[in-house]
Each structure stands twice: as structure tokens, then as C-alpha cells.
mmCIF file of C-alpha atoms in Angstrom:
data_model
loop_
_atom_site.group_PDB
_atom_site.id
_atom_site.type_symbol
_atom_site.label_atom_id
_atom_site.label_comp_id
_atom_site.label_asym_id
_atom_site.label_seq_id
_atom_site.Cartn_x
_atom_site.Cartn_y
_atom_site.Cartn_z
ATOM 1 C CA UNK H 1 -43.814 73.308 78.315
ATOM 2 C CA UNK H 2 -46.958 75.418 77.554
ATOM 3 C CA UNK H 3 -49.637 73.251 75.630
ATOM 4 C CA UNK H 4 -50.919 75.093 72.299
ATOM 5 C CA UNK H 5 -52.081 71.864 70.722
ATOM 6 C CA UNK H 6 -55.506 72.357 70.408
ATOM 7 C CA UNK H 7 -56.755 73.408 66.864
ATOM 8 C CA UNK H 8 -59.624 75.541 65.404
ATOM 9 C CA UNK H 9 -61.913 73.050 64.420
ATOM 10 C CA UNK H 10 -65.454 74.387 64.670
ATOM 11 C CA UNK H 11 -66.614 71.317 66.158
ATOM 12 C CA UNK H 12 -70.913 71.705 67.788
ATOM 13 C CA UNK H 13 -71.429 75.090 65.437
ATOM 14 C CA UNK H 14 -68.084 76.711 67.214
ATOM 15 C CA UNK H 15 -69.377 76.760 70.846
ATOM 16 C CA UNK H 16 -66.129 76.478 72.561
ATOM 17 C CA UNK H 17 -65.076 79.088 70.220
ATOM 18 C CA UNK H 18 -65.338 82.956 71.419
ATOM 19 C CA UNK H 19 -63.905 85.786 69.187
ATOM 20 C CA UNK H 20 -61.377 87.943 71.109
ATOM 21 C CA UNK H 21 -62.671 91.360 69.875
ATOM 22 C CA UNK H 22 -65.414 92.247 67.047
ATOM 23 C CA UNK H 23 -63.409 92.159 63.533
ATOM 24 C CA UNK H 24 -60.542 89.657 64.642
ATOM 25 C CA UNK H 25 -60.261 86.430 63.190
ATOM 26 C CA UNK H 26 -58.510 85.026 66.160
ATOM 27 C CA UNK H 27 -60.302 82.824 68.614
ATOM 28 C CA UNK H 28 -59.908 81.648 72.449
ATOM 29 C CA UNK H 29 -60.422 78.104 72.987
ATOM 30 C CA UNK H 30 -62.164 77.786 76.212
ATOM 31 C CA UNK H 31 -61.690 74.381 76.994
ATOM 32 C CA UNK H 32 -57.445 75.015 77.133
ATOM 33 C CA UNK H 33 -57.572 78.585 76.756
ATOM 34 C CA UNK H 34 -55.007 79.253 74.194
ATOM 35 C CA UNK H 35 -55.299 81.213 70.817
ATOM 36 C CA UNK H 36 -53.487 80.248 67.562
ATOM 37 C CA UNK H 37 -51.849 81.699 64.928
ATOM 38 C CA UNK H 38 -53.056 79.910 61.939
ATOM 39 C CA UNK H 39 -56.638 81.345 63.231
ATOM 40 C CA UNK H 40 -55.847 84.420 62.040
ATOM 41 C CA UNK H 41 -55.514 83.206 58.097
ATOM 42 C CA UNK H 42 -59.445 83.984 57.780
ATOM 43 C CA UNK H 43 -60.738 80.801 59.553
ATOM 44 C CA UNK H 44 -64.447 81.322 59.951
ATOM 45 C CA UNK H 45 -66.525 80.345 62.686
ATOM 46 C CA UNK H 46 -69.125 79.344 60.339
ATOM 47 C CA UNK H 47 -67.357 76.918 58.821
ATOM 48 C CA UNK H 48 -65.161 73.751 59.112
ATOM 49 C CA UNK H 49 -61.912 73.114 58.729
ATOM 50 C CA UNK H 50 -61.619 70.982 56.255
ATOM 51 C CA UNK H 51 -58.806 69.202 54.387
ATOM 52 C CA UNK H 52 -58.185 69.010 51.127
ATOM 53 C CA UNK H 53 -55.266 66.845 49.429
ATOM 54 C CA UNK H 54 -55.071 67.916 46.101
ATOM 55 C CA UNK H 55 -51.347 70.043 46.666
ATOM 56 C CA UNK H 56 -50.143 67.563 49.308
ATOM 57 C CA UNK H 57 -48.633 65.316 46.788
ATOM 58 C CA UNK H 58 -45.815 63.639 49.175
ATOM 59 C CA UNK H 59 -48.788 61.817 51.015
ATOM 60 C CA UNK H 60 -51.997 61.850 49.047
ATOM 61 C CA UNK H 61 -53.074 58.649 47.851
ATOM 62 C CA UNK H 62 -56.906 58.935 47.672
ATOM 63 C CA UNK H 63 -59.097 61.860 46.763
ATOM 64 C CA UNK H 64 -61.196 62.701 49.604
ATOM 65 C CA UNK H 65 -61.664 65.184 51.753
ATOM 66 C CA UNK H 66 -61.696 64.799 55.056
ATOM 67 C CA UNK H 67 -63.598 66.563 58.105
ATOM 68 C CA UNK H 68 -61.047 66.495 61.245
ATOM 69 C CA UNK H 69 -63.280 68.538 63.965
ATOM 70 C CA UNK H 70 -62.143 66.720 67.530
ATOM 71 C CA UNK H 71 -64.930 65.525 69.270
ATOM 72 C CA UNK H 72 -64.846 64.889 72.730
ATOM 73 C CA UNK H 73 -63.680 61.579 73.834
ATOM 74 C CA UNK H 74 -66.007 61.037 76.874
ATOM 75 C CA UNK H 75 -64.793 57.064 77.661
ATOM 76 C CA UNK H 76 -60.834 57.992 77.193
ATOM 77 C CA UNK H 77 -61.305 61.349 79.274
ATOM 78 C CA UNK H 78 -60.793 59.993 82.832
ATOM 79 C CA UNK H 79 -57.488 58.195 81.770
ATOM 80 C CA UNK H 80 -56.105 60.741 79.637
ATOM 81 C CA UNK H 81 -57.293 63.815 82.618
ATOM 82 C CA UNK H 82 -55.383 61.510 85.101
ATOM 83 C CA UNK H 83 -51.650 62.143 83.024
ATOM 84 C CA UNK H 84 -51.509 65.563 85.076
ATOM 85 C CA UNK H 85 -49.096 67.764 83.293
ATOM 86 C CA UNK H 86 -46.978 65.297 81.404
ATOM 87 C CA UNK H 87 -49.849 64.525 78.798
ATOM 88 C CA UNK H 88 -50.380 61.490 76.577
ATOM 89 C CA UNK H 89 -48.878 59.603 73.716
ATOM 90 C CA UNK H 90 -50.972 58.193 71.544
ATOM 91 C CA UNK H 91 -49.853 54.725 69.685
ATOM 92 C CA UNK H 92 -51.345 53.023 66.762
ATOM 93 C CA UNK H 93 -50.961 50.696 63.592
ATOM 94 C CA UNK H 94 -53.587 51.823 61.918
ATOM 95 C CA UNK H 95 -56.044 49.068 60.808
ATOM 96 C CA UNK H 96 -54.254 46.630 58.804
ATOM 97 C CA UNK H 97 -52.008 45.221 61.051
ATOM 98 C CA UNK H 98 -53.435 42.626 62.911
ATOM 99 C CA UNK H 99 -50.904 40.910 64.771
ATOM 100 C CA UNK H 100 -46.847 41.425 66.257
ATOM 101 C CA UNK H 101 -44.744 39.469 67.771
ATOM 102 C CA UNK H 102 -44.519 39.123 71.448
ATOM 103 C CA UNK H 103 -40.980 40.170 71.098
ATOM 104 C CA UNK H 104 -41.979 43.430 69.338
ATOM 105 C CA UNK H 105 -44.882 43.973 71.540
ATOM 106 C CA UNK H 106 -42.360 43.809 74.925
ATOM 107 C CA UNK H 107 -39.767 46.267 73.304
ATOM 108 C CA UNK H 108 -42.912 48.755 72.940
ATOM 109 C CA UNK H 109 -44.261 47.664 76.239
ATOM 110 C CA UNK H 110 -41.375 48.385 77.715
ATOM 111 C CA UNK H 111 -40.452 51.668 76.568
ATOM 112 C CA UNK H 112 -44.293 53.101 77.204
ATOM 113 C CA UNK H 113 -43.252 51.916 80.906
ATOM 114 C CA UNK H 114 -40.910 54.230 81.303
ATOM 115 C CA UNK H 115 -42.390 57.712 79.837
ATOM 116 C CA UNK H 116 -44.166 59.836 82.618
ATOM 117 C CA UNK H 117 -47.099 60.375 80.455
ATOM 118 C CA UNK H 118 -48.645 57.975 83.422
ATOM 119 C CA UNK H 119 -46.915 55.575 86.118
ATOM 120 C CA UNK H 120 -51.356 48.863 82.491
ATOM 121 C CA UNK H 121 -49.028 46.441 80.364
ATOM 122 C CA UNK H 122 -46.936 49.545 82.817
ATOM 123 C CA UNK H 123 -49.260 50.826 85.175
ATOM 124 C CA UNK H 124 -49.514 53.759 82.850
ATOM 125 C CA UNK H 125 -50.555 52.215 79.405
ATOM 126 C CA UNK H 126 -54.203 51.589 78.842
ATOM 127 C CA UNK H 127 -55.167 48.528 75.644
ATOM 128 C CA UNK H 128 -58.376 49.598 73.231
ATOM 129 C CA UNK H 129 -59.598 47.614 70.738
ATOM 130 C CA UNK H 130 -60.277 51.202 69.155
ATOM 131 C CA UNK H 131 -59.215 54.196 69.519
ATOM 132 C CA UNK H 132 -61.007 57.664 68.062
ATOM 133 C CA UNK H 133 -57.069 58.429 66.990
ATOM 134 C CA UNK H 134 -58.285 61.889 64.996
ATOM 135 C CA UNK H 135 -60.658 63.325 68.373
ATOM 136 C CA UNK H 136 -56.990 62.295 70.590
ATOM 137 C CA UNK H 137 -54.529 63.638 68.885
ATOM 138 C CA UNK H 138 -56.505 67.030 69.198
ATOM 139 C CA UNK H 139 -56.588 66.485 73.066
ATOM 140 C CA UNK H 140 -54.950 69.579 74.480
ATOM 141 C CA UNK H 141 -53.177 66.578 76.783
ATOM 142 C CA UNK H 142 -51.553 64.849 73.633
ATOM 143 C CA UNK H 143 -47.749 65.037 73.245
ATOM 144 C CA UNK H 144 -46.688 62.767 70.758
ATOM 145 C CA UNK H 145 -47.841 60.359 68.412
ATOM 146 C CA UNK H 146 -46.328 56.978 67.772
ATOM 147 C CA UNK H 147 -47.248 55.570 64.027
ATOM 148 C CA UNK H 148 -46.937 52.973 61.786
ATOM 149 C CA UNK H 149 -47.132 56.415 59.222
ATOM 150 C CA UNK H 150 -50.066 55.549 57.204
ATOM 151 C CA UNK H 151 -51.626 58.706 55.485
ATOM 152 C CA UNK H 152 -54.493 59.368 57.496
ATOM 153 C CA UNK H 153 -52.321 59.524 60.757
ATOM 154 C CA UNK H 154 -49.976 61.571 58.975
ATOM 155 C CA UNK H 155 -52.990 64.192 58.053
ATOM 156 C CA UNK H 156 -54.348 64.160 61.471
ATOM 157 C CA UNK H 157 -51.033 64.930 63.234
ATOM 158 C CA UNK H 158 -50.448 68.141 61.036
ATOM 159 C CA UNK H 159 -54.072 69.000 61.447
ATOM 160 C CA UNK H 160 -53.618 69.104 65.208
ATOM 161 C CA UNK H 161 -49.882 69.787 65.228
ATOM 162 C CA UNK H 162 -48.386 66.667 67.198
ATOM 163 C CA UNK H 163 -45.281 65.675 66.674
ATOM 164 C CA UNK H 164 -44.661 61.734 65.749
ATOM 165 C CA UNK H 165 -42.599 58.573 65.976
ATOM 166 C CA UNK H 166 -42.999 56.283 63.239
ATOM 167 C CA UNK H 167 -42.062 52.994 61.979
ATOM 168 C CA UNK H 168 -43.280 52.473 58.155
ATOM 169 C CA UNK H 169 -44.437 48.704 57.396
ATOM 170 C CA UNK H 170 -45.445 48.706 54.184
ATOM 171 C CA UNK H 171 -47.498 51.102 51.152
ATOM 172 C CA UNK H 172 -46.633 54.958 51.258
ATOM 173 C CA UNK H 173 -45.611 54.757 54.497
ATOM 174 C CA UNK H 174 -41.629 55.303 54.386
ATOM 175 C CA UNK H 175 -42.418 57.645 51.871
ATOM 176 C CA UNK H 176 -44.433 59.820 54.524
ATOM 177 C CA UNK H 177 -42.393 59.860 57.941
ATOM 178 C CA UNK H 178 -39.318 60.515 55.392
ATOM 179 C CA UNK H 179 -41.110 63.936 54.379
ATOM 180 C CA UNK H 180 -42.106 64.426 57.805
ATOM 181 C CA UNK H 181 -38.902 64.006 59.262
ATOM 182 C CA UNK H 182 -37.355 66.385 56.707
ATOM 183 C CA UNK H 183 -39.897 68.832 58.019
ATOM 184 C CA UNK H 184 -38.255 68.330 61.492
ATOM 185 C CA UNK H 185 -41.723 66.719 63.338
ATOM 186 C CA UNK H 186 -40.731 63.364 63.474
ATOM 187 C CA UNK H 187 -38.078 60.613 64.055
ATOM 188 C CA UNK H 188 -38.073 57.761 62.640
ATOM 189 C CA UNK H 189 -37.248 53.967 63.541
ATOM 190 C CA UNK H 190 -37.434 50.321 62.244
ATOM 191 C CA UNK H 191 -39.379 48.172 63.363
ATOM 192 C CA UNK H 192 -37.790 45.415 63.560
ATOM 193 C CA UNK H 193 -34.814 46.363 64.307
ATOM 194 C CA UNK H 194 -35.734 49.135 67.234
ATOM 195 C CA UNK H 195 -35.005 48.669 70.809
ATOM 196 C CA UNK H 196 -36.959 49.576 74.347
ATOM 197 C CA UNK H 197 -34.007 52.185 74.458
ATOM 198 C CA UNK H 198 -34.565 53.406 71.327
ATOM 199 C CA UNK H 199 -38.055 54.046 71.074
ATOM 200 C CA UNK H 200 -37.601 55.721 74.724
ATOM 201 C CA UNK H 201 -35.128 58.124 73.520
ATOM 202 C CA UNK H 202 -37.433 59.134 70.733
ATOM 203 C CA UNK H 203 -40.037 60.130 72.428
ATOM 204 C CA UNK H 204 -38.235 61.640 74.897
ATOM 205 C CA UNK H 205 -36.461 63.625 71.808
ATOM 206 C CA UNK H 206 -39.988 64.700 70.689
ATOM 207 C CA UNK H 207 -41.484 65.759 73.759
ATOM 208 C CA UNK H 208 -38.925 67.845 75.430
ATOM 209 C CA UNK H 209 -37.174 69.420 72.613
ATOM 210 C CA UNK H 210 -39.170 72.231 71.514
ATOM 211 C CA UNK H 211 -38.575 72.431 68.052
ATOM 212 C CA UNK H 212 -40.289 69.081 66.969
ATOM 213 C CA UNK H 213 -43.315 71.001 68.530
ATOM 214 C CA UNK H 214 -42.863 74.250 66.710
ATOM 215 C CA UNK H 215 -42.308 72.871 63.242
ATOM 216 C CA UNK H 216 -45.333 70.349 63.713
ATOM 217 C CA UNK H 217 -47.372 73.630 65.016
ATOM 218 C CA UNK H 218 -45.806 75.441 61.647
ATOM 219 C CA UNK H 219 -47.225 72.763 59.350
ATOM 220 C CA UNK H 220 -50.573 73.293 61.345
ATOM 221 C CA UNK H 221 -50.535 76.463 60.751
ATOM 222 C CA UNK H 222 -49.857 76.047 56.998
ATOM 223 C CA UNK H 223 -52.126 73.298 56.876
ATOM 224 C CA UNK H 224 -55.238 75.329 57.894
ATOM 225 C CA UNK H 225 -54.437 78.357 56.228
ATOM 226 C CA UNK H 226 -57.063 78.070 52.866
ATOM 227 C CA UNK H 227 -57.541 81.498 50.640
ATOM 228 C CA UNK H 228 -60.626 79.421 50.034
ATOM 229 C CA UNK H 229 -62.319 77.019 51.688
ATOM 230 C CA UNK H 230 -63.709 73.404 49.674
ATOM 231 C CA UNK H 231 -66.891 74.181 50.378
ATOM 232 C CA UNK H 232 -67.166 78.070 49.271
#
């Protein structure tokens, strides 16, 4: 499956950013050499992308702004490098949950086994304390994202155009993956109820069917494409 996740984020002043040709607004990313559509919606090189909430209604709780350049992620890079062509899948619960139960913790655990994204927990599952969640799911390697759906993990997988599993706990959460899956870039489960089997058989869903990766690459493209930017 050909790997177009990586986004036009401007990050160090644009220098892994080269135009194509004088006058185009589309740009090569050097580090996975692919271009992108939504750079052609006027994204300058000059500027970040940034985010702005204001017309995003279904998930905006706070009013901020956020920057989401990817920066590299020089102590994860070994690990994630060493998933060859299958890629990563990045899981989180965000910040709040602090605690599961070893029950719930073995049904993940055992379905992370089993993906191909690597063959620790499984041989191929590395434990952080944290992760920079934002700079991975830019990773040209990253596949899927597994969330509890919390808004800023919803933001950051449009920005970068990965496709997610999630399992709302509490807040604005089932409120979020429901848009999301409506948009046809997620599948949701509960979390309590969900088995090794299931969770498998989403991700598998997500990564090899290629429409959960075109329509979360569609809401990239719609997501970057400002008539004016928040700073201008």
C-alpha cells in the first residue's frame, strides 16, 4: 500500500520541503518523497500549518489553536525504522486515564501481538511512559491510530490523515469517534466489552482496506486547506 501520510507541516523553516517547479504550490517531501494534494490549496512555505477550531463544532471544546508541525522523534526512530514495510500503530489514552485492568490490558496485549506492524508485552510492542503522539502520527511509518478519542487525538489524526480505532471513556469522546466514523476513518469499539479478536479485526479493517485511508487523507486535505491562514 503506497504511504502518503506525511503532511505539509513547515516544520525547521520548511527544509525538508522543495517546490516542484517555480509558481507551484505543491511540494516534495524529501524525507518519504511523496507530494500531496491539499498542498496545492495555497499552503505557503513561509508559514505553518496551523489549526484553527472555530468551524469544527462536532469536536471543539476549547479555543486554542494549535501548532501540529511533526518533529522528529529521534528516541522512537530505531523502533519505529525496524517495522520494515508494515508500519506502526500508535496506541494511547490520552492523559487522564491512569490505570486498567489487567484483564483489559491482556485483551489489548494480545491483539497488538498479532499485527505485523513488528514480531515486547509481544515481541513487537514497545511501553513509554510518554509518547510525542502528534510528531508519530505524522511518521510516514504510521498506519493506524488506536484512541480513547479525546479531542486532541482526534485533531492530530486528521491533521496527518491516519485512520483510528477508538474506544470513548468518558467527556466528548463518543461524541467524536461517532463523527469520525460517519466520515468513514474510524471504527469504533467498547471498551469493556471488546475482545483480542475484535480489536484485531479492526485494525486489520483499517489498515488494509483502502478507503479508511482515503477518507482520513480527504479530511486532511480539507483540514489544511485555509483561504486564510490565523496568523495573516
Amino acid at each position: 500500500m503506497e504511504n502518503t501520510k506525511e503532511t505539509c507541516s513547515d516544520s525547521q523553516s520548511c527544509q525538508k520541503h522543495a517546490r516542484t517547479s517555480p509558481g507551484e504550490k505543491i511540494y516534495s517531501h524529501t524525507d518519504c518523497g511523496k507530494t500531496h494534494s491539499h498542498c496545492n490549496k495555497g499552503t505557503d512555505a513561509k508559514n505553518k500549518c496551523l489549526v484553527c477550531g472555530q468551524d469544527a463544532k462536532p469536536f471543539i471544546i476549547h479555543n486554542y489553536v494549535p501548532i501540529l508541525d511533526r518533529n522528529p522523534i529521534v528516541e522512537m526512530e530505531d523502533f519505529v525504522q525496524s517495522s520494515g514495510e508494515h508500519g506502526v500503530v500508535v496506541f494511547t489514552l490520552g492523559s487522564m486515564v491512569r490505570n486498567i485492568t489487567e484483564e483489559r490490558a491482556n485483551v489489548i496485549a494480545s491483539a497488538l501481538a498479532q499485527i505485523p506492524q513488528k514480531d515486547t508485552l509481544g515481541p513487537n510492542t514497545q511501553l513509554y511512559k510518554w509518547i510525542p503522539q502528534n510528531d508519530l502520527l505524522g511518521h510516514p511509518k504510521t498506519k493506524a491510530i488506536i484512541t480513547h478519542s479525546g479531542t486532541n487525538a482526534i485533531y492530530e489524526a486528521i491533521y496527518h490523515g491516519v485512520p483510528m480505532v477508538g474506544f470513548p471513556l468518558f467527556y466528548d469522546q463518543a461524541i467524536n469517534i461517532v463523527h469520525m466514523k460517519a466520515k468513514g476513518a474510524a471504527v469504533r469499539l467498547d471498551f469493556i466489552t471488546m475482545t483480542s479478536t475484535d480489536l484485531l479485526n479492526a485494525l486489520k479493517t483499517l489498515i488494509n482496506d483502502p478507503p479508511y485511508e482515503d477518507n482520513s487523507m480527504r479530511l486532511s486535505t480539507i483540514h489544511h486547506d485555509q483561504s486564510v491562514k490565523p496568523l495573516d
